[in-house]
């Protein structure tokens, strides 16, 4: 039985693939809509979702070919053979974000994608909208899955009037009902090429967001090729029509409210943060917010993004654990020229060019750690430590009063931790509770 709509799945067979947080939220939403829900994940021992049949530790093809609707977590490629089998059998295949968006189409969605800066831009945009009197939901690819908000709508009146959504390239493979009121692609550097094949495939995935936008499509001029053929009005994040940074001001031209936005009181360090704030302001203006309503002086950063976690013995410790690739680490290092000690390491991405960090690290001391520590040490020199705990202990020994120690890893965290947030929390704990790990190594 084909599902009548996203609003009524009564009697429909729904399969949810992938049981991380977004998958669990989608399964609960489909169950609440009346579907017969099966969840599947190759991992063993996952807790079931109440009211759903669980097939964990394996995938059964009959679950795919017998489903009316298959809801896919972002980590599962749209080209997976079992998803192709489901399509051939007549199933609708959609991502979690696109599924939930079908229940929230009356709310304008401001969507952000790109390689770096997505989460911070969404975080800033949510603050700007709230200060302007709007009631934003901020989530999607980070924080709260959109399916959790859609579930709230079923049981209560939502105190939300606009969606601010971070959207990944994985989510854009199966976008479903996602239709932005305005969208931005912040930047594009090599990432996720194992999934998308090459930069052309990666860019094509990101372009989907612009193709679906009903309102302004924002992007930098170095990505102008992505704008070819876009029906939405194109606006530039570094030129006019759009926005340009001139000194301590953003100058908007060719938008609904032309003129300057003063950044002289912006409390966030780094050129990258100014770029993220520019994108956030651009999307706010696209929704009809006026320039005089944009309160940038009170913006605060997300956790794990250039976050000072403590000053101990007159040494400042800064957590930039979200810097999981070279480009993000470079932005963090440049934003803190006072950081004399920089901790780099974790599980590096294939082909990472750590040599690109060398100019920004001139005059600083590097401590390389983790699975990619030996590779980083071979390229950049400095000190080496086997673990984050050992790296923090070594930094504590080297640091002098007045120094700043920056964790900006340039690597993923999966060699030691569940994610970058887990790594950032451990870093903060180590700062305040010195490690007893004796496994230090210095060349």
Short mmCIF file of C-alpha atoms in Angstrom, two decimals:
data_model
loop_
_atom_site.label_atom_id
_atom_site.label_comp_id
_atom_site.label_asym_id
_atom_site.label_seq_id
_atom_site.Cartn_x
_atom_site.Cartn_y
_atom_site.Cartn_z
CA UNK A 1 0.00 0.00 0.00
CA UNK A 2 1.58 3.27 -1.09
CA UNK A 3 1.59 6.00 1.55
CA UNK A 4 -1.09 8.60 0.90
CA UNK A 5 1.06 11.45 2.18
CA UNK A 6 3.68 12.32 4.75
CA UNK A 7 0.83 13.34 7.03
CA UNK A 8 -0.86 9.92 7.05
CA UNK A 9 1.15 6.72 6.89
CA UNK A 10 -1.58 4.51 8.34
CA UNK A 11 -1.20 0.97 7.05
CA UNK A 12 2.06 1.73 5.21
CA UNK A 13 5.20 -0.35 5.59
CA UNK A 14 8.09 1.97 6.42
CA UNK A 15 11.73 0.92 6.64
CA UNK A 16 14.23 3.19 8.39
CA UNK A 17 17.86 2.51 7.46
CA UNK A 18 20.51 3.59 9.98
CA UNK A 19 19.89 3.86 13.71
CA UNK A 20 21.93 6.88 14.76
CA UNK A 21 20.05 9.82 16.25
CA UNK A 22 18.36 11.00 13.06
CA UNK A 23 17.28 7.48 12.13
CA UNK A 24 15.78 6.87 15.55
CA UNK A 25 13.91 10.17 15.34
CA UNK A 26 12.57 9.31 11.87
CA UNK A 27 11.42 5.87 13.04
CA UNK A 28 9.53 7.38 15.98
CA UNK A 29 7.94 9.96 13.67
CA UNK A 30 6.81 7.36 11.14
CA UNK A 31 5.40 5.23 13.99
CA UNK A 32 3.47 8.21 15.34
CA UNK A 33 2.03 8.75 11.86
CA UNK A 34 0.54 5.28 11.94
CA UNK A 35 3.07 3.31 9.90
CA UNK A 36 4.25 -0.23 10.48
CA UNK A 37 7.92 0.57 11.04
CA UNK A 38 10.96 -1.67 10.68
CA UNK A 39 14.40 -0.35 11.60
CA UNK A 40 17.59 -1.82 10.20
CA UNK A 41 21.29 -1.29 10.90
CA UNK A 42 24.36 -3.44 10.36
CA UNK A 43 25.50 -2.82 13.90
CA UNK A 44 24.58 -5.34 16.57
CA UNK A 45 23.15 -4.58 19.98
CA UNK A 46 21.41 -1.29 19.23
CA UNK A 47 18.38 -0.54 21.40
CA UNK A 48 15.07 -0.83 19.54
CA UNK A 49 12.74 2.09 18.98
CA UNK A 50 9.57 1.50 20.96
CA UNK A 51 6.76 0.21 18.79
CA UNK A 52 9.07 -0.63 15.87
CA UNK A 53 10.33 -3.98 14.61
CA UNK A 54 14.14 -4.08 14.82
CA UNK A 55 16.41 -5.93 12.38
CA UNK A 56 19.88 -5.07 13.65
CA UNK A 57 23.18 -6.71 12.81
CA UNK A 58 22.10 -7.37 9.23
CA UNK A 59 19.97 -6.11 6.35
CA UNK A 60 17.22 -8.31 4.91
CA UNK A 61 16.46 -7.57 1.26
CA UNK A 62 12.81 -8.45 1.77
CA UNK A 63 12.50 -5.52 4.20
CA UNK A 64 13.64 -3.20 1.40
CA UNK A 65 11.56 -4.71 -1.41
CA UNK A 66 8.47 -4.97 0.81
CA UNK A 67 8.48 -1.37 1.99
CA UNK A 68 6.23 1.41 0.74
CA UNK A 69 8.60 4.07 2.07
CA UNK A 70 12.31 3.81 2.90
CA UNK A 71 13.77 6.57 5.10
CA UNK A 72 17.55 6.74 4.91
CA UNK A 73 20.06 8.13 7.40
CA UNK A 74 22.74 10.43 5.92
CA UNK A 75 25.53 7.88 6.30
CA UNK A 76 23.89 5.51 3.79
CA UNK A 77 24.68 6.34 0.12
CA UNK A 78 21.67 6.84 -2.13
CA UNK A 79 23.32 4.46 -4.62
CA UNK A 80 23.40 1.52 -2.17
CA UNK A 81 22.28 -1.67 -3.95
CA UNK A 82 19.52 -2.41 -1.44
CA UNK A 83 18.07 1.07 -1.96
CA UNK A 84 18.11 0.46 -5.69
CA UNK A 85 16.23 -2.79 -5.10
CA UNK A 86 13.66 -0.91 -3.03
CA UNK A 87 13.12 1.59 -5.86
CA UNK A 88 12.69 -1.19 -8.41
CA UNK A 89 10.04 -2.72 -6.15
CA UNK A 90 8.14 0.58 -6.13
CA UNK A 91 9.19 2.09 -2.80
CA UNK A 92 9.70 5.80 -2.28
CA UNK A 93 13.23 6.42 -0.94
CA UNK A 94 13.91 9.63 0.98
CA UNK A 95 16.40 10.98 3.48
CA UNK A 96 15.47 11.71 7.09
CA UNK A 97 15.66 15.49 6.59
CA UNK A 98 13.50 15.39 3.47
CA UNK A 99 10.95 13.13 5.17
CA UNK A 100 10.54 15.46 8.13
CA UNK A 101 10.43 18.53 5.86
CA UNK A 102 7.21 17.17 4.37
CA UNK A 103 5.47 17.80 7.69
CA UNK A 104 6.82 21.35 8.04
CA UNK A 105 6.30 22.86 4.59
CA UNK A 106 4.37 25.81 5.98
CA UNK A 107 7.51 27.06 7.78
CA UNK A 108 10.13 28.98 5.77
CA UNK A 109 13.48 27.16 5.76
CA UNK A 110 16.82 28.98 5.59
CA UNK A 111 19.38 26.35 4.59
CA UNK A 112 23.17 26.36 4.77
CA UNK A 113 25.66 23.97 3.20
CA UNK A 114 29.38 24.00 2.36
CA UNK A 115 32.52 22.24 3.54
CA UNK A 116 33.32 24.44 6.55
CA UNK A 117 31.38 26.90 8.69
CA UNK A 118 27.88 25.43 8.29
CA UNK A 119 27.17 24.85 11.97
CA UNK A 120 28.54 28.22 13.09
CA UNK A 121 26.61 30.08 10.40
CA UNK A 122 23.37 28.38 11.43
CA UNK A 123 24.13 29.09 15.09
CA UNK A 124 24.72 32.79 14.33
CA UNK A 125 21.62 32.98 12.12
CA UNK A 126 19.47 31.51 14.86
CA UNK A 127 20.74 34.15 17.31
CA UNK A 128 20.15 36.98 14.82
CA UNK A 129 16.59 35.84 14.12
CA UNK A 130 15.78 35.44 17.80
CA UNK A 131 17.10 38.93 18.57
CA UNK A 132 14.88 40.23 15.75
CA UNK A 133 11.78 38.72 17.37
CA UNK A 134 11.50 35.51 15.34
CA UNK A 135 11.23 31.99 16.80
CA UNK A 136 13.78 29.83 14.98
CA UNK A 137 14.43 26.11 15.12
CA UNK A 138 18.14 25.45 14.51
CA UNK A 139 19.22 21.94 13.59
CA UNK A 140 19.28 19.43 10.77
CA UNK A 141 22.75 18.00 10.18
CA UNK A 142 23.86 19.05 13.67
CA UNK A 143 22.08 19.30 16.98
CA UNK A 144 18.45 18.23 16.87
CA UNK A 145 17.22 16.16 13.87
CA UNK A 146 14.33 17.75 12.00
CA UNK A 147 12.22 14.63 12.65
CA UNK A 148 12.21 15.48 16.36
CA UNK A 149 10.67 18.87 15.60
CA UNK A 150 8.10 17.23 13.31
CA UNK A 151 7.13 14.86 16.13
CA UNK A 152 6.57 17.83 18.42
CA UNK A 153 4.18 19.25 15.84
CA UNK A 154 2.01 16.13 16.11
CA UNK A 155 1.53 16.53 19.85
CA UNK A 156 1.53 20.24 20.53
CA UNK A 157 1.49 23.70 19.01
CA UNK A 158 4.97 24.60 17.80
CA UNK A 159 6.53 27.79 19.09
CA UNK A 160 8.60 27.99 15.89
CA UNK A 161 8.10 30.25 12.88
CA UNK A 162 11.26 29.62 10.83
CA UNK A 163 13.62 26.71 10.23
CA UNK A 164 17.39 27.21 10.18
CA UNK A 165 18.87 24.04 8.75
CA UNK A 166 22.42 22.85 8.26
CA UNK A 167 22.33 20.51 5.26
CA UNK A 168 25.14 18.13 4.33
CA UNK A 169 26.00 16.82 0.89
CA UNK A 170 24.89 13.38 2.08
CA UNK A 171 21.44 14.71 2.97
CA UNK A 172 21.15 16.38 -0.42
CA UNK A 173 21.36 13.03 -2.21
CA UNK A 174 17.78 12.29 -1.05
CA UNK A 175 16.26 15.73 -0.32
CA UNK A 176 12.59 14.73 -0.41
CA UNK A 177 10.29 17.67 0.38
CA UNK A 178 13.07 20.10 1.36
CA UNK A 179 12.38 23.44 -0.37
CA UNK A 180 14.40 26.34 1.08
CA UNK A 181 13.03 29.87 1.23
CA UNK A 182 16.68 30.93 0.81
CA UNK A 183 19.92 28.95 0.70
CA UNK A 184 23.67 29.45 0.96
CA UNK A 185 26.71 27.44 -0.13
CA UNK A 186 29.56 28.85 1.96
CA UNK A 187 32.62 27.22 0.39
CA UNK A 188 33.84 24.03 -1.23
CA UNK A 189 37.14 22.26 -0.54
CA UNK A 190 38.04 18.58 -1.00
CA UNK A 191 36.02 16.45 1.42
CA UNK A 192 33.84 13.33 1.29
CA UNK A 193 35.38 12.38 -2.06
CA UNK A 194 35.13 8.72 -1.14
CA UNK A 195 31.35 9.20 -1.28
CA UNK A 196 31.06 11.65 -4.18
CA UNK A 197 33.96 10.45 -6.34
CA UNK A 198 35.55 13.80 -7.18
CA UNK A 199 35.06 17.52 -6.70
CA UNK A 200 32.57 17.68 -9.57
CA UNK A 201 30.39 15.10 -7.84
CA UNK A 202 30.76 16.89 -4.51
CA UNK A 203 29.80 20.24 -6.06
CA UNK A 204 26.82 18.66 -7.84
CA UNK A 205 25.50 17.36 -4.51
CA UNK A 206 25.79 20.81 -2.93
CA UNK A 207 24.19 22.50 -5.95
CA UNK A 208 20.95 20.61 -5.29
CA UNK A 209 20.24 23.02 -2.42
CA UNK A 210 20.48 26.04 -4.75
CA UNK A 211 18.32 24.33 -7.39
CA UNK A 212 15.56 23.83 -4.83
CA UNK A 213 15.63 27.32 -3.35
CA UNK A 214 12.52 29.45 -3.86
CA UNK A 215 14.37 32.61 -2.82
CA UNK A 216 17.90 34.00 -3.00
CA UNK A 217 20.71 31.51 -3.60
CA UNK A 218 23.88 32.82 -1.91
CA UNK A 219 27.41 31.67 -2.75
CA UNK A 220 30.93 33.09 -3.17
CA UNK A 221 32.12 34.20 -6.58
CA UNK A 222 34.77 31.45 -6.75
CA UNK A 223 31.85 29.00 -6.97
CA UNK A 224 30.11 30.93 -9.76
CA UNK A 225 30.01 27.81 -11.96
CA UNK A 226 27.54 26.31 -9.48
CA UNK A 227 25.12 29.18 -10.19
CA UNK A 228 24.76 28.43 -13.90
CA UNK A 229 21.13 27.72 -14.74
CA UNK A 230 19.84 28.33 -11.20
CA UNK A 231 16.29 29.71 -11.36
CA UNK A 232 16.50 31.40 -7.97
CA UNK A 233 17.99 34.91 -7.84
CA UNK A 234 21.75 34.54 -7.32
CA UNK A 235 23.42 36.70 -4.70
CA UNK A 236 27.12 36.75 -3.86
CA UNK A 237 28.73 36.39 -0.45
CA UNK A 238 31.73 38.48 -1.53
CA UNK A 239 30.46 40.81 -4.27
CA UNK A 240 27.43 42.75 -5.48
CA UNK A 241 24.61 42.05 -5.96
CA UNK A 242 24.99 40.59 -2.51
CA UNK A 243 27.39 41.51 0.27
CA UNK A 244 31.01 42.70 0.48
CA UNK A 245 33.16 43.15 3.57
CA UNK A 246 34.76 46.60 3.67
CA UNK A 247 36.82 47.18 6.81
CA UNK A 248 34.54 46.69 9.80
CA UNK A 249 31.36 46.84 7.75
CA UNK A 250 29.31 44.54 5.57
CA UNK A 251 27.91 46.40 2.56
CA UNK A 252 24.70 44.94 1.12
CA UNK A 253 23.60 45.91 -2.35
CA UNK A 254 20.94 44.37 -4.58
CA UNK A 255 18.95 42.98 -1.65
CA UNK A 256 15.68 44.10 -0.05
CA UNK A 257 17.48 46.36 2.44
CA UNK A 258 20.65 47.82 0.92
CA UNK A 259 23.28 49.44 3.09
CA UNK A 260 25.89 48.72 5.77
CA UNK A 261 25.98 46.42 8.79
CA UNK A 262 28.54 47.44 11.40
CA UNK A 263 30.88 44.63 12.58
CA UNK A 264 33.15 46.76 14.76
CA UNK A 265 31.64 45.26 17.93
CA UNK A 266 31.68 41.64 16.73
CA UNK A 267 33.13 39.60 19.62
CA UNK A 268 34.27 36.65 17.46
CA UNK A 269 37.89 36.25 16.29
CA UNK A 270 39.00 35.39 12.78
CA UNK A 271 38.21 36.24 9.18
CA UNK A 272 36.28 32.99 8.88
CA UNK A 273 33.85 34.09 11.58
CA UNK A 274 33.25 37.36 9.75
CA UNK A 275 32.46 35.38 6.62
CA UNK A 276 30.06 33.16 8.55
CA UNK A 277 28.36 36.20 10.09
CA UNK A 278 28.04 37.77 6.63
CA UNK A 279 26.25 34.65 5.37
CA UNK A 280 23.99 34.62 8.44
CA UNK A 281 23.08 38.28 7.91
CA UNK A 282 22.44 37.62 4.22
CA UNK A 283 19.98 34.83 4.96
CA UNK A 284 18.26 36.90 7.66
CA UNK A 285 17.76 39.75 5.18
CA UNK A 286 16.42 37.21 2.67
CA UNK A 287 13.66 36.40 5.18
CA UNK A 288 12.69 40.07 5.49
CA UNK A 289 14.67 41.03 8.60
CA UNK A 290 15.88 44.64 8.38
CA UNK A 291 19.51 45.68 8.82
CA UNK A 292 18.77 47.67 11.96
CA UNK A 293 17.39 44.48 13.56
CA UNK A 294 20.68 42.59 13.13
CA UNK A 295 22.40 42.50 16.53
CA UNK A 296 25.89 41.15 15.82
CA UNK A 297 27.60 42.48 18.96
CA UNK A 298 26.04 39.78 21.17
CA UNK A 299 26.80 36.74 18.99
CA UNK A 300 28.37 33.80 20.80
CA UNK A 301 30.27 30.85 19.30
CA UNK A 302 29.24 27.22 19.34
CA UNK A 303 30.96 24.87 21.74
CA UNK A 304 34.17 23.35 20.33
CA UNK A 305 34.70 26.30 17.96
CA UNK A 306 37.54 28.48 19.29
CA UNK A 307 36.07 28.03 22.75
CA UNK A 308 38.19 29.08 25.73
CA UNK A 309 37.77 26.20 28.19
CA UNK A 310 39.97 27.56 30.95
CA UNK A 311 42.90 29.63 32.13
CA UNK A 312 45.14 27.55 34.39
CA UNK A 313 48.37 28.93 35.89
CA UNK A 314 48.06 31.94 33.54
CA UNK A 315 47.90 29.66 30.46
CA UNK A 316 44.80 29.95 28.26
CA UNK A 317 43.44 26.74 26.70
CA UNK A 318 41.27 26.98 23.57
CA UNK A 319 39.13 24.13 22.19
CA UNK A 320 38.65 24.11 18.41
CA UNK A 321 37.87 20.39 18.19
CA UNK A 322 35.37 21.03 15.36
CA UNK A 323 38.35 21.71 13.07
CA UNK A 324 38.27 18.21 11.58
CA UNK A 325 40.09 19.05 8.33
CA UNK A 326 43.08 21.11 7.29
CA UNK A 327 41.06 24.09 6.02
CA UNK A 328 39.10 24.42 9.28
CA UNK A 329 42.28 24.13 11.35
CA UNK A 330 43.95 26.80 9.21
CA UNK A 331 41.07 29.18 9.92
CA UNK A 332 41.35 28.56 13.66
CA UNK A 333 45.13 28.94 13.73
CA UNK A 334 44.96 32.21 11.79
CA UNK A 335 42.22 33.49 14.09
CA UNK A 336 44.46 33.09 17.17
CA UNK A 337 47.92 34.48 16.35
CA UNK A 338 48.61 34.54 20.09
CA UNK A 339 48.42 30.72 20.32
CA UNK A 340 52.08 29.71 20.74
CA UNK A 341 51.33 25.98 21.13
CA UNK A 342 49.07 24.16 18.66
CA UNK A 343 47.83 20.59 19.09
CA UNK A 344 47.22 18.74 15.81
CA UNK A 345 46.13 15.15 15.35
CA UNK A 346 43.54 12.42 15.41
CA UNK A 347 42.37 10.33 12.48
CA UNK A 348 43.43 12.23 9.39
CA UNK A 349 41.61 12.15 6.09
CA UNK A 350 43.28 10.48 3.09
CA UNK A 351 45.33 12.97 1.10
CA UNK A 352 45.28 15.67 3.78
CA UNK A 353 47.91 18.34 3.03
CA UNK A 354 49.29 19.21 6.46
CA UNK A 355 52.04 21.21 4.78
CA UNK A 356 49.41 23.87 4.02
CA UNK A 357 49.48 24.72 7.74
CA UNK A 358 53.21 25.50 7.80
CA UNK A 359 53.06 29.26 7.04
CA UNK A 360 50.40 29.88 9.69
CA UNK A 361 52.42 27.89 12.24
CA UNK A 362 55.61 29.91 11.82
CA UNK A 363 57.02 30.80 15.24
CA UNK A 364 54.72 28.37 17.06
CA UNK A 365 55.30 24.97 18.63
CA UNK A 366 53.38 22.01 17.24
CA UNK A 367 52.43 18.90 19.19
CA UNK A 368 51.21 16.11 16.93
CA UNK A 369 49.18 13.28 18.44
CA UNK A 370 46.93 10.35 17.65
CA UNK A 371 46.76 8.00 14.68
CA UNK A 372 47.93 10.67 12.21
CA UNK A 373 50.43 12.17 14.64
CA UNK A 374 53.47 10.53 13.02
CA UNK A 375 52.46 11.81 9.57
CA UNK A 376 51.84 15.33 10.88
CA UNK A 377 55.12 15.28 12.81
CA UNK A 378 57.01 14.14 9.70
CA UNK A 379 55.60 17.09 7.73
CA UNK A 380 55.65 19.87 10.35
CA UNK A 381 58.22 18.77 12.93
CA UNK A 382 57.82 19.89 16.53
CA UNK A 383 56.83 17.41 19.22
CA UNK A 384 54.95 14.10 19.15
CA UNK A 385 52.66 12.35 21.62
CA UNK A 386 50.65 9.14 21.21
CA UNK A 387 47.32 10.39 22.58
CA UNK A 388 45.44 13.60 23.26
CA UNK A 389 46.04 13.13 26.98
CA UNK A 390 49.76 12.85 26.41
CA UNK A 391 49.68 15.91 24.12
CA UNK A 392 47.95 18.03 26.76
CA UNK A 393 50.41 16.86 29.41
CA UNK A 394 53.33 17.78 27.15
CA UNK A 395 51.79 21.18 26.35
CA UNK A 396 51.42 21.85 30.06
CA UNK A 397 55.16 21.20 30.53
CA UNK A 398 56.16 23.45 27.61
CA UNK A 399 53.75 26.35 28.17
CA UNK A 400 54.88 29.53 29.89
CA UNK A 401 52.71 32.01 31.81
CA UNK A 402 50.78 34.15 29.34
CA UNK A 403 50.76 31.47 26.62
CA UNK A 404 47.71 30.24 24.70
CA UNK A 405 47.39 26.54 23.83
CA UNK A 406 45.11 25.79 20.87
CA UNK A 407 43.57 22.40 20.03
CA UNK A 408 42.73 22.69 16.33
CA UNK A 409 43.26 19.10 15.22
CA UNK A 410 42.92 19.16 11.39
CA UNK A 411 41.73 15.55 11.77
CA UNK A 412 38.65 13.56 12.64
CA UNK A 413 38.42 12.15 16.14
CA UNK A 414 37.55 8.51 15.62
CA UNK A 415 40.93 7.07 16.61
CA UNK A 416 40.22 7.88 20.27
CA UNK A 417 36.74 9.39 20.51
CA UNK A 418 33.16 8.95 19.31
CA UNK A 419 33.07 12.40 17.65
CA UNK A 420 34.62 15.87 17.77
CA UNK A 421 32.36 16.84 20.68
CA UNK A 422 33.59 13.90 22.75
CA UNK A 423 37.16 14.95 21.93
CA UNK A 424 36.47 18.56 22.91
CA UNK A 425 34.92 17.55 26.21
CA UNK A 426 37.90 15.31 26.98
CA UNK A 427 40.28 18.19 26.17
CA UNK A 428 38.47 20.47 28.60
CA UNK A 429 38.55 17.76 31.26
CA UNK A 430 42.29 17.26 30.75
CA UNK A 431 42.90 20.99 31.11
CA UNK A 432 41.31 21.06 34.54
CA UNK A 433 42.32 17.55 35.64
CA UNK A 434 45.91 16.95 34.50
CA UNK A 435 46.50 13.62 32.80
CA UNK A 436 48.62 11.01 34.49
CA UNK A 437 49.40 9.38 31.13
CA UNK A 438 53.20 8.92 31.10
CA UNK A 439 53.32 7.94 27.44
CA UNK A 440 55.06 11.06 26.19
CA UNK A 441 57.43 11.16 23.29
CA UNK A 442 59.51 14.08 22.13
CA UNK A 443 62.04 13.98 19.31
#
